Amino acid sequence: MPHSSHPRRHSEFWIGARDSLPMLLGAAPFGIIFGTLAAPSGLSATGALAMSLFVFAGSSQFIALNLLAGGAGLPVILLTTFVVNLRHALYSATLLPHVAGLRQRWRIPLAFWLTDETFAVVQLRYAAPDLSPHKHWYYLGSALAMYGNWFLCTLVGVLLGRSIPRLEHLGLEFAMAATFTGIVVPFLKSMPMLGAALAAAAVALAARGLPYKLGLLLAALAGVVIGVVLEELREAP
Amino acid sequence: MSGRELVLIIGMTAVTFLVRYAFFALGDRLAFPPLAHRTLRYVPVAVLTAIIVPMVLLPDGTHWQLTWHNAWLLGALVTGLIAWRFNHLLASITGGMLVFFLYRWIVG
């Protein structure tokens, strides 16, 4: 039993799903609100459910609703989707060293299910010092939990949208801010990380008026550059 | 579902998947230099902070609310304090949400 000290496949899978529980909580209101807002924006119930099932990217789904309601054309919506989702390329580049040994039949679904939340959880698991060969099962557990949750919440939203008016004014979106805050804060105990966060925050605030969430990309870039520069300075003799 | 919706969803699916899969597809043919690894370690903190801070300081998207009357700010501070002190994600989210909803309920 060469790997007897490592968690088995199915336990990795369930731990991945369990560790994603706070993210499910954070994403749930967005799924519900997305479903609720679909009909008023001019997207059919089937369209909303299909979007959650096949696109599976919360922020670009919201922006698509916004653009649909504003009468935007198809090319604009697709370009916006591309820009808003670019951060996922950074995530997959980060995870690549860990999945490079897997077959494509693993890599394709794992890529399809890559989200902010699953990335946040999974990169912590990959960073853990144990050499478990089954960490991709953890990834799968987190991904499927997020996927099932997102689809069910969209369904709930579509149904609720027909019965409760003004649901989007309850402040449920705070769950997302809380989730992300809880993830970020423990990282801020090193000077480069703190600098990266401050730079990202400053640029995000300054550039928040830019269209297509471009401000988000600029802020991420600023944060990363400042973090790396501070790290270099700290290590310089 | 209309034909236009079908085209929209197929297009969004293709664009999103290709962005997520591009690096995974290249797989082992792509070697990452150490600087790239270092750089990417800062991505989560930078992206998440860039999403949170405007949400919390300008909850309506246009007006600054740097006051104690801002439930978003209060809730996020409580979340951050619990996360800092106890390093427990679910506890920090629960605590922050409790403060957020209680405050909104009391202040109205």
XYZ file of C-alpha atoms in Angstrom:
345
model
C 0.000 0.000 0.000
C 2.337 2.789 -1.186
C -0.186 5.575 -0.577
C -1.859 4.292 2.555
C -1.047 7.506 4.454
C -2.871 9.672 1.878
C -6.602 10.249 1.759
C -8.292 7.937 -0.746
C -9.991 9.153 -3.913
C -13.509 9.307 -2.587
C -12.453 10.943 0.663
C -10.504 13.597 -1.300
C -13.657 14.109 -3.362
C -15.881 14.622 -0.327
C -13.369 16.815 1.505
C -13.161 18.978 -1.622
C -16.935 19.320 -1.639
C -17.023 20.019 2.115
C -14.271 22.640 1.961
C -16.293 24.418 -0.743
C -19.311 24.738 1.537
C -18.652 28.398 2.424
C -18.293 29.132 -1.310
C -21.614 27.416 -2.010
C -23.138 29.709 0.588
C -21.496 32.715 -1.038
C -22.496 31.755 -4.594
C -26.072 30.720 -3.738
C -27.552 34.238 -3.566
C -25.995 35.052 -6.932
C -27.454 31.954 -8.545
C -30.840 32.823 -7.090
C -30.614 36.476 -8.099
C -29.442 35.503 -11.599
C -32.457 33.235 -11.988
C -34.749 35.931 -10.614
C -33.427 38.640 -12.942
C -33.478 36.509 -16.111
C -37.104 37.067 -17.094
C -37.108 40.872 -16.520
C -33.923 41.081 -18.630
C -35.497 39.242 -21.543
C -33.886 35.820 -21.074
C -36.265 32.856 -21.028
C -36.321 30.393 -18.113
C -34.824 27.716 -20.386
C -32.165 30.198 -21.497
C -31.246 31.030 -17.885
C -30.964 27.361 -16.912
C -28.983 26.512 -20.064
C -26.600 29.383 -19.338
C -25.904 28.104 -15.814
C -25.483 24.567 -17.169
C -23.191 25.299 -20.132
C -21.503 28.677 -19.550
C -21.183 28.308 -15.756
C -19.523 31.681 -15.119
C -21.436 33.872 -12.684
C -20.071 37.342 -13.385
C -20.271 37.019 -17.169
C -23.795 35.579 -16.882
C -24.835 38.682 -14.920
C -23.183 40.995 -17.420
C -24.860 39.134 -20.290
C -28.243 39.749 -18.599
C -27.366 43.410 -18.205
C -26.351 43.715 -21.870
C -29.386 41.753 -23.081
C -31.674 44.093 -21.162
C -29.824 47.035 -22.736
C -30.313 45.621 -26.217
C -26.627 44.897 -26.876
C -25.602 42.850 -29.906
C -24.141 39.353 -29.844
C -20.514 40.367 -30.632
C -20.463 42.843 -27.713
C -21.755 40.218 -25.288
C -19.225 37.626 -26.472
C -16.285 40.056 -26.291
C -17.334 41.107 -22.789
C -17.593 37.454 -21.760
C -14.058 36.927 -23.035
C -12.612 39.926 -21.157
C -14.447 39.209 -17.918
C -13.367 35.564 -17.977
C -9.711 36.237 -18.796
C -8.846 35.833 -15.122
C -9.693 32.134 -15.491
C -6.692 31.806 -17.828
C -4.532 33.059 -14.959
C -6.103 30.471 -12.661
C -5.557 27.613 -15.088
C -1.962 28.742 -15.657
C -1.495 28.639 -11.878
C -2.975 25.142 -11.616
C -1.259 23.778 -14.738
C 1.807 22.314 -12.960
C -0.588 20.242 -10.836
C -2.790 18.922 -13.665
C -0.041 18.536 -16.279
C 0.305 14.845 -15.384
C -3.413 14.129 -15.919
C -5.017 12.797 -19.099
C -7.155 15.091 -21.250
C -10.313 13.294 -20.136
C -9.557 14.796 -16.697
C -8.227 18.135 -17.865
C -11.227 18.971 -20.075
C -13.912 18.687 -17.381
C -11.649 20.243 -14.729
C -11.103 23.230 -17.050
C -14.837 23.516 -17.753
C -15.594 23.629 -14.004
C -12.845 26.125 -13.075
C -14.368 29.056 -11.147
C -13.109 31.722 -8.716
C -14.366 29.705 -5.774
C -13.032 26.310 -6.825
C -9.690 27.920 -7.664
C -9.510 29.504 -4.217
C -10.151 26.181 -2.470
C -8.146 23.943 -4.780
C -4.962 26.012 -4.836
C -4.858 25.746 -1.025
C -5.132 21.946 -1.325
C -2.361 21.778 -3.933
C -0.189 23.992 -1.721
C -0.574 21.597 1.235
C 2.722 19.802 1.933
C 1.417 16.212 1.670
C 2.146 14.420 -1.630
C -1.267 12.811 -2.107
C -1.618 11.577 -5.718
C -5.391 12.149 -5.571
C -5.603 15.909 -5.210
C -7.476 16.131 -8.544
C -10.315 14.237 -6.860
C -10.475 17.069 -4.341
C -10.693 19.496 -7.292
C -13.493 17.383 -8.807
C -15.396 17.374 -5.506
C -15.211 21.149 -5.198
C -16.144 21.629 -8.883
C -19.195 19.349 -8.821
C -20.439 20.883 -5.572
C -20.220 24.359 -7.108
C -21.812 23.201 -10.373
C -24.780 21.452 -8.770
C -25.283 24.352 -6.373
C -25.187 26.938 -9.188
C -27.731 25.086 -11.290
C -30.120 24.445 -8.392
C -29.893 28.067 -7.227
C -30.626 29.300 -10.751
C -33.673 27.036 -10.779
C -34.799 28.361 -7.388
C -34.313 31.917 -8.651
C -36.335 31.317 -11.793
C -39.177 29.910 -9.669
C -38.918 32.635 -6.984
C -38.810 35.357 -9.604
C -42.377 34.469 -10.442
C -43.594 34.722 -6.839
C -41.554 37.290 -4.841
C -41.057 40.791 -6.187
C -37.993 42.908 -5.263
C -35.938 39.898 -4.107
C -32.783 41.532 -5.475
C -33.004 44.289 -2.839
C -32.480 42.042 0.200
C -28.695 42.537 0.267
C -27.985 38.844 -0.284
C -24.949 39.811 -2.368
C -23.106 40.561 0.872
C -22.447 36.821 1.158
C -20.031 37.130 -1.766
C -18.130 40.054 -0.223
C -17.906 38.140 3.081
C -16.642 34.975 1.387
C -13.921 36.781 -0.531
C -12.909 38.835 2.529
C -12.595 35.672 4.608
C -10.342 34.117 1.935
C -8.097 37.143 1.418
C -7.458 38.409 4.965
C -5.380 35.452 6.268
C -2.997 35.971 3.305
C -2.247 39.558 4.339
C 0.307 38.630 7.000
C 3.293 39.169 4.675
C 4.392 42.573 3.411
C 4.316 41.693 -0.338
C 0.790 40.235 -0.057
C -0.418 43.283 1.858
C 1.148 45.558 -0.765
C -0.473 43.529 -3.557
C -3.889 43.867 -1.898
C -3.527 47.621 -1.295
C -2.394 48.243 -4.879
C -5.246 46.136 -6.284
C -7.759 47.970 -4.089
C -6.478 51.415 -5.073
C -6.529 50.668 -8.812
C -9.917 48.943 -8.593
C -11.363 52.084 -6.976
C -9.649 54.479 -9.375
C -10.576 52.480 -12.498
C -14.059 51.362 -11.475
C -15.665 53.558 -14.149
C -13.991 51.697 -17.026
C -16.298 49.558 -19.151
C -16.364 45.754 -19.372
C -14.820 45.211 -15.933
C -11.470 46.293 -17.418
C -10.758 47.994 -14.075
C -10.726 44.547 -12.465
C -8.027 43.324 -14.855
C -5.925 46.471 -14.361
C -6.260 46.167 -10.585
C -5.209 42.509 -10.667
C -2.199 43.404 -12.792
C -1.180 46.243 -10.429
C -1.543 43.985 -7.383
C 0.574 41.219 -8.887
C 3.331 43.611 -10.037
C 3.536 45.337 -6.634
C 3.565 41.982 -4.833
C 6.434 40.624 -6.931
C 8.428 43.877 -6.692
C 8.072 43.974 -2.893
C 9.121 40.340 -2.708
C 12.232 41.087 -4.817
C 13.102 44.082 -2.631
C 12.714 42.062 0.543
C 15.027 39.337 -0.767
C 17.633 41.747 -2.127
C 20.838 41.725 -0.034
C -35.790 29.457 -26.051
C -35.344 31.530 -29.201
C -32.741 30.931 -31.915
C -30.931 34.102 -30.841
C -30.669 32.821 -27.251
C -29.328 29.515 -28.531
C -26.569 31.266 -30.508
C -25.781 33.491 -27.506
C -25.420 30.539 -25.139
C -23.345 28.472 -27.574
C -21.060 31.468 -28.153
C -20.638 32.247 -24.443
C -20.009 28.552 -23.701
C -17.283 28.352 -26.361
C -15.543 31.581 -25.299
C -15.616 30.723 -21.585
C -14.426 27.148 -22.064
C -11.561 28.123 -24.378
C -10.283 30.715 -21.891
C -10.388 28.145 -19.077
C -8.927 25.279 -21.131
C -6.151 26.998 -23.134
C -3.410 26.380 -20.566
C -4.648 22.919 -19.590
C -4.632 21.906 -23.265
C -0.987 22.833 -23.726
C -0.260 20.715 -20.690
C 3.204 19.276 -20.274
C 4.569 20.990 -23.402
C 4.606 24.238 -21.459
C 7.275 24.795 -18.817
C 6.758 27.568 -16.302
C 9.697 29.761 -15.307
C 10.036 30.455 -11.547
C 9.111 34.124 -12.014
C 5.743 33.095 -13.496
C 5.052 30.887 -10.462
C 5.907 33.738 -8.149
C 3.733 36.131 -10.102
C 0.747 33.825 -10.069
C 0.844 33.431 -6.290
C -0.411 37.019 -6.042
C -3.326 36.538 -8.453
C -6.001 35.368 -5.984
C -5.335 38.119 -3.429
C -5.163 40.811 -6.128
C -8.336 39.736 -7.982
C -10.452 39.082 -4.893
C -9.399 42.349 -3.217
C -10.210 44.234 -6.428
C -13.719 42.737 -6.372
C -14.368 43.265 -2.639
C -13.131 46.804 -1.955
C -15.379 48.716 -4.391
C -18.351 46.523 -3.356
C -17.836 47.409 0.311
C -16.881 51.102 0.036
C -19.461 51.970 -2.648
C -22.302 49.518 -2.063
C -24.574 51.218 -4.614
C -21.780 51.380 -7.190
C -21.548 55.184 -7.362
C -21.454 56.800 -3.885
C -18.662 56.540 -1.297
C -19.919 55.369 2.090
C -17.020 55.643 4.543
C -19.287 55.762 7.610
C -20.510 53.441 10.354
C -23.912 53.550 8.681
C -22.498 51.382 5.907
C -23.568 47.817 6.760
C -21.322 46.442 3.983
C -18.227 48.044 5.516
C -19.154 46.942 9.031
C -19.904 43.375 7.936
C -16.668 43.109 5.938
C -14.607 44.476 8.861
C -16.100 41.899 11.225
C -15.481 39.136 8.648
C -11.878 40.315 8.261
C -11.247 40.515 12.019
C -12.532 36.985 12.616
C -10.544 35.666 9.638
C -7.394 37.438 10.896
C -7.718 36.257 14.483
C -9.062 32.713 14.039
C -8.217 31.802 10.425
C -11.572 30.049 10.100
C -13.427 30.788 6.858
C -16.941 29.620 7.704
C -16.866 31.360 11.113
C -15.726 34.625 9.529
C -18.444 34.532 6.857
C -21.137 33.642 9.372
C -20.023 36.378 11.802
C -19.851 39.013 9.063
C -23.258 38.104 7.646
C -24.807 38.114 11.098
C -23.524 41.645 11.742
C -24.571 42.768 8.250
C -28.168 41.567 8.485
C -28.633 42.521 12.164
C -27.359 46.014 11.452
C -29.612 46.433 8.428
C -32.539 45.087 10.414
C -31.922 47.437 13.388
C -31.054 50.542 11.383
C -33.502 49.684 8.632
